[in-house]
Coordinates of C-alpha atoms and ligand atoms in Angstrom, one line a residue:
M1 CA 0.1 0.0 -0.1
K2 CA 1.3 3.6 -0.8
V3 CA -0.1 6.9 0.6
D4 CA 1.3 10.3 0.8
Y5 CA 1.3 10.7 4.3
I6 CA 1.1 8.5 7.4
I7 CA -0.3 10.4 10.5
A8 CA 0.2 8.9 13.9
G9 CA -2.6 10.0 16.1
Q10 CA -6.1 11.2 15.7
G11 CA -6.7 13.8 18.3
I12 CA -7.6 17.4 17.3
C13 CA -4.1 17.7 15.6
G14 CA -4.2 14.4 13.5
T15 CA -8.0 15.1 12.7
M16 CA -7.5 18.6 11.2
L17 CA -4.3 17.9 9.5
S18 CA -5.5 14.7 7.7
Y19 CA -8.6 16.7 6.8
Y20 CA -6.7 19.6 5.0
L21 CA -4.2 16.9 3.5
Q22 CA -7.4 15.1 1.8
K23 CA -8.9 18.4 0.9
A24 CA -5.7 19.0 -1.1
G25 CA -6.1 15.7 -3.0
K26 CA -3.5 13.8 -0.8
Q27 CA -3.7 10.3 0.4
V28 CA -3.4 9.8 4.2
L29 CA -3.2 6.9 6.5
V30 CA -4.2 7.7 10.1
I31 CA -2.9 5.3 13.0
D32 CA -4.7 5.7 16.2
E33 CA -5.3 3.5 19.0
S34 CA -8.8 4.3 20.6
Q35 CA -8.2 5.6 23.9
P36 CA -11.0 7.3 25.9
F37 CA -8.8 9.7 27.9
T38 CA -6.8 11.8 25.6
A39 CA -6.5 15.6 25.9
S40 CA -8.8 16.2 22.9
R41 CA -11.6 13.8 24.5
V42 CA -11.4 15.3 27.9
A43 CA -11.1 19.1 26.8
S44 CA -14.2 21.2 27.3
G45 CA -13.8 22.7 23.6
V46 CA -13.7 26.3 24.6
I47 CA -12.0 29.1 22.4
N48 CA -11.6 32.1 24.7
P49 CA -10.0 35.4 23.3
V50 CA -8.6 36.2 26.5
T51 CA -6.3 34.2 29.0
G52 CA -4.7 33.8 32.4
R53 CA -5.0 36.0 35.7
R54 CA -3.9 39.1 33.8
V55 CA -6.8 38.5 31.2
V56 CA -4.4 39.3 28.3
T57 CA -5.5 39.0 24.8
T58 CA -4.7 35.2 23.5
W59 CA -1.7 35.0 21.0
M60 CA -3.0 35.6 17.2
I61 CA -6.7 35.6 18.4
E62 CA -7.9 38.1 15.8
T63 CA -6.8 35.7 13.2
L64 CA -7.7 32.3 14.8
L65 CA -11.4 33.4 15.8
P66 CA -12.9 33.7 12.3
F67 CA -10.6 31.0 10.8
C68 CA -11.8 28.6 13.5
F69 CA -15.5 29.4 12.9
D70 CA -15.3 28.7 9.2
A71 CA -13.0 25.6 9.5
Y72 CA -15.1 23.9 12.0
T73 CA -18.1 24.6 9.9
E74 CA -16.6 23.4 6.9
I75 CA -15.3 20.0 8.4
G76 CA -18.7 19.8 10.2
N77 CA -20.3 20.1 6.9
A78 CA -18.1 17.0 5.7
I79 CA -19.3 14.8 8.5
N80 CA -22.9 16.1 8.8
E81 CA -22.3 17.7 12.4
S82 CA -22.7 21.2 13.8
L83 CA -19.3 21.7 15.6
I84 CA -18.9 25.1 16.7
F85 CA -21.3 27.4 18.5
K86 CA -20.8 31.1 19.7
K87 CA -21.8 31.4 23.2
N88 CA -20.9 34.3 25.5
T89 CA -18.9 33.6 28.7
I90 CA -20.0 35.2 32.0
T91 CA -17.0 35.8 34.1
F92 CA -17.1 36.5 37.9
S93 CA -14.1 38.2 39.6
P94 CA -13.1 36.1 42.5
S95 CA -11.2 38.9 44.2
L96 CA -10.9 42.7 44.3
Q97 CA -7.8 42.5 42.4
M98 CA -9.1 40.5 39.6
D99 CA -12.0 43.0 39.4
E100 CA -9.5 45.9 38.9
T101 CA -7.9 43.8 36.2
Y102 CA -11.2 43.1 34.2
R103 CA -12.2 46.9 34.6
K104 CA -9.0 47.8 33.3
R105 CA -8.9 45.4 30.3
M106 CA -12.5 46.8 29.5
Q107 CA -11.1 50.2 28.9
E108 CA -8.6 49.0 26.3
T109 CA -9.2 49.4 22.5
G110 CA -10.8 46.3 20.9
S111 CA -11.3 44.7 24.2
Y112 CA -13.3 41.4 24.6
I113 CA -14.4 42.3 28.0
Q114 CA -17.7 44.1 28.4
E115 CA -20.0 45.4 31.0
L116 CA -22.7 42.9 31.7
P117 CA -26.0 44.7 31.4
D118 CA -28.1 42.3 33.4
A119 CA -25.6 41.2 36.1
V120 CA -28.2 41.1 39.0
I121 CA -29.9 37.8 37.5
W122 CA -26.7 35.7 37.8
K123 CA -26.8 36.5 41.7
D124 CA -29.4 33.9 42.0
Y125 CA -27.1 31.2 40.6
F126 CA -23.6 32.4 41.6
N127 CA -22.2 33.7 44.9
S128 CA -20.5 36.8 43.5
L129 CA -19.0 39.3 45.8
F130 CA -17.2 41.3 43.2
G131 CA -18.2 42.3 39.7
C132 CA -19.2 40.1 36.8
Y133 CA -18.5 40.8 33.0
L134 CA -19.1 39.5 29.8
I135 CA -16.3 38.0 27.5
A136 CA -17.3 38.0 24.0
P137 CA -17.2 36.5 21.6
T138 CA -16.3 33.0 22.8
Y139 CA -16.8 29.9 21.1
L140 CA -17.6 26.2 22.1
V141 CA -16.3 23.4 20.0
N142 CA -18.0 20.1 20.1
L143 CA -14.9 17.7 20.0
H144 CA -16.6 14.2 20.7
P145 CA -18.8 14.5 17.4
L146 CA -15.9 15.8 15.6
L147 CA -13.3 13.3 16.5
K148 CA -15.8 10.6 16.2
G149 CA -17.3 11.7 12.9
W150 CA -14.0 12.1 11.2
R151 CA -12.8 8.8 12.5
K152 CA -15.8 7.0 11.0
K153 CA -15.2 8.9 7.7
L154 CA -11.5 7.6 7.7
Q155 CA -12.6 4.2 8.6
H156 CA -15.2 4.4 5.5
Q157 CA -12.4 5.6 3.3
Q158 CA -10.2 2.7 4.7
C159 CA -7.8 5.4 5.8
L160 CA -7.7 4.4 9.4
L161 CA -5.5 1.8 11.3
E162 CA -7.0 1.3 14.8
E163 CA -3.8 0.2 16.5
I164 CA -0.9 1.2 18.7
F165 CA 1.7 3.1 16.3
I166 CA 5.2 1.7 17.1
E167 CA 8.0 4.1 15.9
E168 CA 10.6 1.3 15.9
A169 CA 8.7 -0.3 13.0
L170 CA 9.4 2.6 10.7
S171 CA 12.1 2.3 8.1
F172 CA 13.4 4.7 5.7
A173 CA 14.7 4.4 2.0
G174 CA 15.4 7.2 -0.5
N175 CA 12.6 9.6 -0.3
T176 CA 10.1 7.2 1.5
V177 CA 9.3 5.9 4.8
S178 CA 7.6 2.5 5.3
Y179 CA 5.5 1.1 8.2
N180 CA 4.4 -2.4 8.3
G181 CA 4.0 -2.7 4.6
I182 CA 2.8 0.7 4.1
T183 CA 5.0 3.2 2.3
A184 CA 4.6 6.9 2.4
D185 CA 6.4 10.2 1.5
K186 CA 6.2 11.4 5.1
I187 CA 5.4 10.2 8.6
I188 CA 3.8 12.9 10.7
F189 CA 3.6 12.7 14.4
C190 CA 0.3 14.0 15.9
S191 CA 0.4 11.6 18.8
G192 CA 0.0 14.3 21.8
I193 CA 2.2 13.4 24.8
T194 CA 3.5 10.1 23.3
S195 CA 5.6 12.1 20.8
F196 CA 7.6 13.4 23.9
E197 CA 9.3 9.9 23.9
S198 CA 10.0 9.9 20.1
A199 CA 13.6 9.3 19.3
Y200 CA 13.2 12.0 16.7
W201 CA 11.4 14.6 18.9
N202 CA 12.3 14.0 22.5
K203 CA 15.0 16.8 22.6
L204 CA 12.2 19.4 22.0
P205 CA 11.2 21.6 25.2
F206 CA 7.7 19.8 25.7
V207 CA 6.0 20.2 29.0
C208 CA 3.5 17.7 30.3
N209 CA 0.5 19.3 31.9
K210 CA -2.2 17.4 33.5
G211 CA -5.8 18.7 33.5
Q212 CA -8.8 17.4 35.6
A213 CA -12.4 18.1 35.4
L214 CA -15.7 17.0 37.0
I215 CA -18.8 16.2 34.9
L216 CA -21.8 17.7 36.7
D217 CA -25.7 17.7 36.6
I218 CA -26.8 21.4 37.4
P219 CA -30.5 21.4 37.0
G220 CA -31.7 25.0 36.3
L221 CA -28.6 26.6 34.8
S222 CA -29.2 27.5 31.4
H223 CA -26.8 26.1 28.7
I224 CA -27.1 29.3 26.8
N225 CA -23.7 30.7 28.3
M226 CA -20.4 29.6 29.5
Y227 CA -19.3 30.7 32.9
K228 CA -16.0 31.6 34.6
Y229 CA -15.0 32.2 38.3
G230 CA -11.4 32.8 38.5
A231 CA -9.6 29.7 37.0
L232 CA -12.9 27.6 37.3
S233 CA -14.7 27.1 34.1
L234 CA -18.3 25.9 33.9
V235 CA -18.9 24.8 30.3
P236 CA -22.1 23.0 28.6
W237 CA -21.1 19.4 28.1
Y238 CA -23.0 16.6 26.3
D239 CA -26.5 15.3 27.3
G240 CA -27.4 18.4 29.3
L241 CA -24.6 18.1 31.6
W242 CA -21.7 20.5 32.7
W243 CA -17.9 20.2 32.4
A244 CA -16.3 21.9 35.5
G245 CA -12.6 22.5 35.6
S246 CA -9.9 22.2 35.3
S247 CA -6.4 21.8 37.0
Y248 CA -3.2 22.8 35.5
E249 CA -0.7 20.6 37.1
N250 CA 3.0 20.3 35.9
E251 CA 3.8 17.8 38.6
F252 CA 1.8 14.5 39.1
Q253 CA 2.5 11.0 39.6
T254 CA 0.0 9.5 37.2
A255 CA -2.6 10.7 34.5
E256 CA -5.5 9.2 36.7
P257 CA -8.1 11.4 38.2
T258 CA -7.4 12.0 41.9
A259 CA -9.6 12.2 44.9
V260 CA -7.7 15.3 46.1
F261 CA -8.7 17.3 43.0
R262 CA -12.4 15.9 43.1
E263 CA -12.7 17.1 46.9
Q264 CA -11.2 20.4 46.2
L265 CA -13.3 21.3 43.3
T266 CA -16.5 19.8 44.9
T267 CA -15.8 22.3 48.0
Q268 CA -15.2 25.2 45.5
L269 CA -18.5 24.6 43.7
Q270 CA -20.4 24.4 46.8
H271 CA -19.1 27.9 47.5
V272 CA -19.6 29.3 44.0
L273 CA -23.0 27.8 43.0
R274 CA -26.2 29.0 44.9
I275 CA -28.0 26.1 43.2
P276 CA -27.9 22.3 43.7
F277 CA -25.5 20.0 41.5
S278 CA -24.3 16.5 41.3
V279 CA -21.0 15.0 40.4
L280 CA -21.4 12.3 37.9
D281 CA -18.2 11.7 36.5
H282 CA -14.4 12.8 36.9
V283 CA -12.0 13.0 33.9
A284 CA -8.3 13.7 33.4
A285 CA -5.7 13.9 30.6
V286 CA -2.4 15.2 30.0
R287 CA -2.0 18.3 27.7
P288 CA 0.8 18.2 25.2
A289 CA 2.3 21.6 26.1
T290 CA 5.5 23.5 25.3
L291 CA 8.0 25.4 27.4
E292 CA 7.5 28.6 25.3
R293 CA 3.8 28.2 24.9
R294 CA 4.0 28.0 21.0
P295 CA 3.2 24.8 19.0
F296 CA 5.6 22.5 17.2
V297 CA 4.8 22.3 13.6
G298 CA 6.8 21.3 10.5
L299 CA 9.5 18.9 9.1
H300 CA 12.4 17.5 11.0
P301 CA 15.3 20.0 10.2
S302 CA 17.5 16.7 9.8
D303 CA 15.2 14.5 7.9
S304 CA 12.3 16.0 5.8
R305 CA 10.5 12.5 5.7
I306 CA 9.6 13.1 9.3
G307 CA 7.2 15.7 10.5
I308 CA 5.4 16.9 13.8
F309 CA 2.2 18.8 14.6
N310 CA 2.0 19.0 18.4
G311 CA 2.3 21.2 21.5
M312 CA -1.0 22.9 21.5
G313 CA -1.0 23.1 25.3
T314 CA -4.1 24.7 26.6
K315 CA -5.3 25.9 23.1
G316 CA -5.8 23.1 20.8
C317 CA -9.2 24.1 19.6
S318 CA -8.2 27.4 18.4
L319 CA -4.6 26.6 17.2
A320 CA -5.0 23.2 15.6
P321 CA -7.2 24.2 12.7
Y322 CA -5.0 27.3 11.7
F323 CA -1.9 25.5 11.8
A324 CA -3.1 22.3 10.3
K325 CA -4.0 24.3 7.3
Q326 CA -0.7 26.1 7.2
F327 CA 1.2 22.8 7.7
A328 CA -0.8 21.2 4.8
N329 CA 0.0 24.1 2.6
Q330 CA 3.8 23.8 3.4
L331 CA 3.6 20.0 2.6
V332 CA 1.7 20.3 -0.7
H333 CA 2.7 23.8 -2.0
G334 CA 5.7 24.5 -0.2
H335 CA 4.2 27.6 1.6
L336 CA 6.3 29.1 4.6
L337 CA 5.2 28.4 8.2
E338 CA 4.6 30.9 10.9
P339 CA 8.1 31.3 12.3
L340 CA 7.0 31.2 15.9
A341 CA 5.3 27.8 15.3
D342 CA 7.8 26.4 12.9
V343 CA 9.8 23.4 14.6
K344 CA 12.8 24.7 12.6
R345 CA 13.5 27.2 15.3
F346 CA 14.8 24.1 17.2
S347 CA 17.1 23.1 14.3
R348 CA 20.3 23.1 16.5
V349 CA 18.6 21.1 19.4
L350 CA 17.2 18.6 16.9
A351 CA 20.5 18.1 15.2
L352 CA 22.5 17.0 18.4
Ligands
FAD1 C1 -8.9 18.9 31.0 C2 -8.4 19.6 29.6 C3 -9.2 20.7 29.3 C4 -9.0 21.2 28.0 N1 -9.7 22.3 27.6 C5 -9.4 22.9 26.4 C6 -10.3 23.8 25.9 O1 -11.3 24.3 26.6 N2 -9.9 24.5 24.7 C7 -8.7 24.2 24.1 O2 -8.4 24.9 23.0 N3 -8.0 23.1 24.6 C8 -8.2 22.6 25.8 N4 -7.5 21.5 26.2 C9 -6.2 21.4 25.4 C10 -6.4 20.5 24.2 O3 -7.1 19.4 24.6 C11 -5.1 20.0 23.6 O4 -4.4 21.2 23.2 C12 -5.2 19.1 22.4 O5 -6.4 18.3 22.5 C13 -3.9 18.1 22.1 O6 -4.6 17.5 20.8 P1 -3.5 16.7 20.3 O7 -4.1 16.1 19.1 O8 -2.1 17.2 20.2 O9 -3.1 15.3 21.3 P2 -4.2 14.3 21.8 O10 -5.6 14.8 22.1 O11 -3.6 13.6 22.9 O12 -4.4 13.3 20.7 C14 -3.2 12.4 20.4 C15 -3.9 11.1 19.8 O13 -2.8 10.2 19.5 C16 -3.1 8.9 19.8 N5 -1.8 8.2 20.1 C17 -0.8 8.5 21.0 N6 0.2 7.6 20.9 C18 -0.3 6.7 20.0 C19 0.4 5.5 19.5 N7 1.6 5.2 20.0 N8 -0.4 4.5 18.8 C20 -1.6 5.0 18.3 N9 -2.2 6.4 18.7 C21 -1.6 7.0 19.7 C22 -4.1 9.0 21.0 O14 -4.8 8.0 21.4 C23 -4.8 10.2 20.7 O15 -5.9 9.9 20.0 C24 -7.7 20.9 27.4 C25 -6.9 19.8 27.8 C26 -7.3 19.2 29.1 C27 -6.5 18.0 29.5

C-alpha cells in the first residue's frame, strides 16, 4: 500500500491535518489506538480570546477566531455535524484585584471584556462578591462528534488503522518511509504526549500538563452561556450536563483522576454555586504543552521525511485548525510556516 502521508494520532491535531491534506487531494493513512482519556476527548472545547490571571489577549486570536469558525463549520459539513457554537462567557471576579484587572482591560481598545447589562440575575445562581463581566465572543467546539465523525469517515475510506503506532517499526529508504508494509512520502507525529518519547522529537522543550475536570448535573442552569469564576470554568457538556474544571498540574504521579482534586473542586463549587448540583463523573488527561507556549509544527530539520504537529498546550481548539492548514499548505505547496510555530526554530537542538 502506498499513501502520501502516514499520520500517527487522531486527536484534534491528527484530525485537522488529515482533513486539510485530504482536501488538497492527498492520500493519508491515520494510525490511532482508541483511547478514552486523551487531551482532545477530555477538553471542554472552549475558544476564549482572553487568557490567564492578567486577562491578556490570546496569541493571534484576531486571526484565529474567524478562521476557526469557518474551519469547524467546513469540517462539520463534511461529517454532517454542527461543531462550533458562539456562546458568551459570563465571568465573575473572584477577588478585588481580579475585578480591577477586568475593569482595566475593559477600557482597552478592541477589548473582549464588556460590562454585563443584566448582572443582577446571575446572583441567583452564583455567589458573587465582586463584579461580573461578559467575555465576547467566545466559542464552544463539540470535540466528541468531531473526533468520532472524522474517525468514521476515515474508516469508511479505509484510511484508518486502529492500533498502537510503534515508532521502531518505521524504516526509511530514499525519499520514502515504510511502516508495516505501508509506504509513504512522510510520517507526521500527531500523537500528543506520546511524541515526547519519540527518538526524533524528545529533545524538544515539551511540558506535560495534567488537567482534571468534573462532569456535573446542574438542573436549572441554562446552557446558553459559559461561566468562569477565576480559574474555574463551567462549560456546557454533552447530554445536558456541565464540564467543570480544570487543574493545570505540571507535577503529578499518574495521569489518572485524583480524589484530592475531586474534593477540592466539589468544595469550591459548593461555595460558588447557589443552586444544587451533583457530580456524575471525573475525567483527566495530559495536555501536550511546550515551554515557550508555542506549537511545534513542520518537518524535522535533519530529515524531511519526518514531521510533527503537536504542542498545542491549553489551546488545541483554536490553534490546531489554523496551523493544520498552514502545515498542509507547506507540505503540498511549499508555503512558509509561521516562524514562531515552525519546529525549524529548534534546528540546533534537533541536530544534536
Ligand atoms: C482537562 C483539559 C481541558 C482542556 N480544555 C481545552 C479547551 O477548552 N480549549 C482548548 O483549546 N484546549 C483545551 N485543552 C487542550 C487540548 O485538549 C489539547 O491542546 C489538544 O487536545 C491536543 O491535541 P493533540 O491532538 O495534540 O493530542 P491528543 O488529543 O492527545 O491526541 C493524540 C492522539 O494520538 C493517539 N496516540 C498517541 N500515541 C499513540 C500511539 N503510539 N499509537 C496510536 N495512537 C496514539 C492518542 O490515542 C490520541 O488519539 C484541554 C486539555 C485538558 C486536558
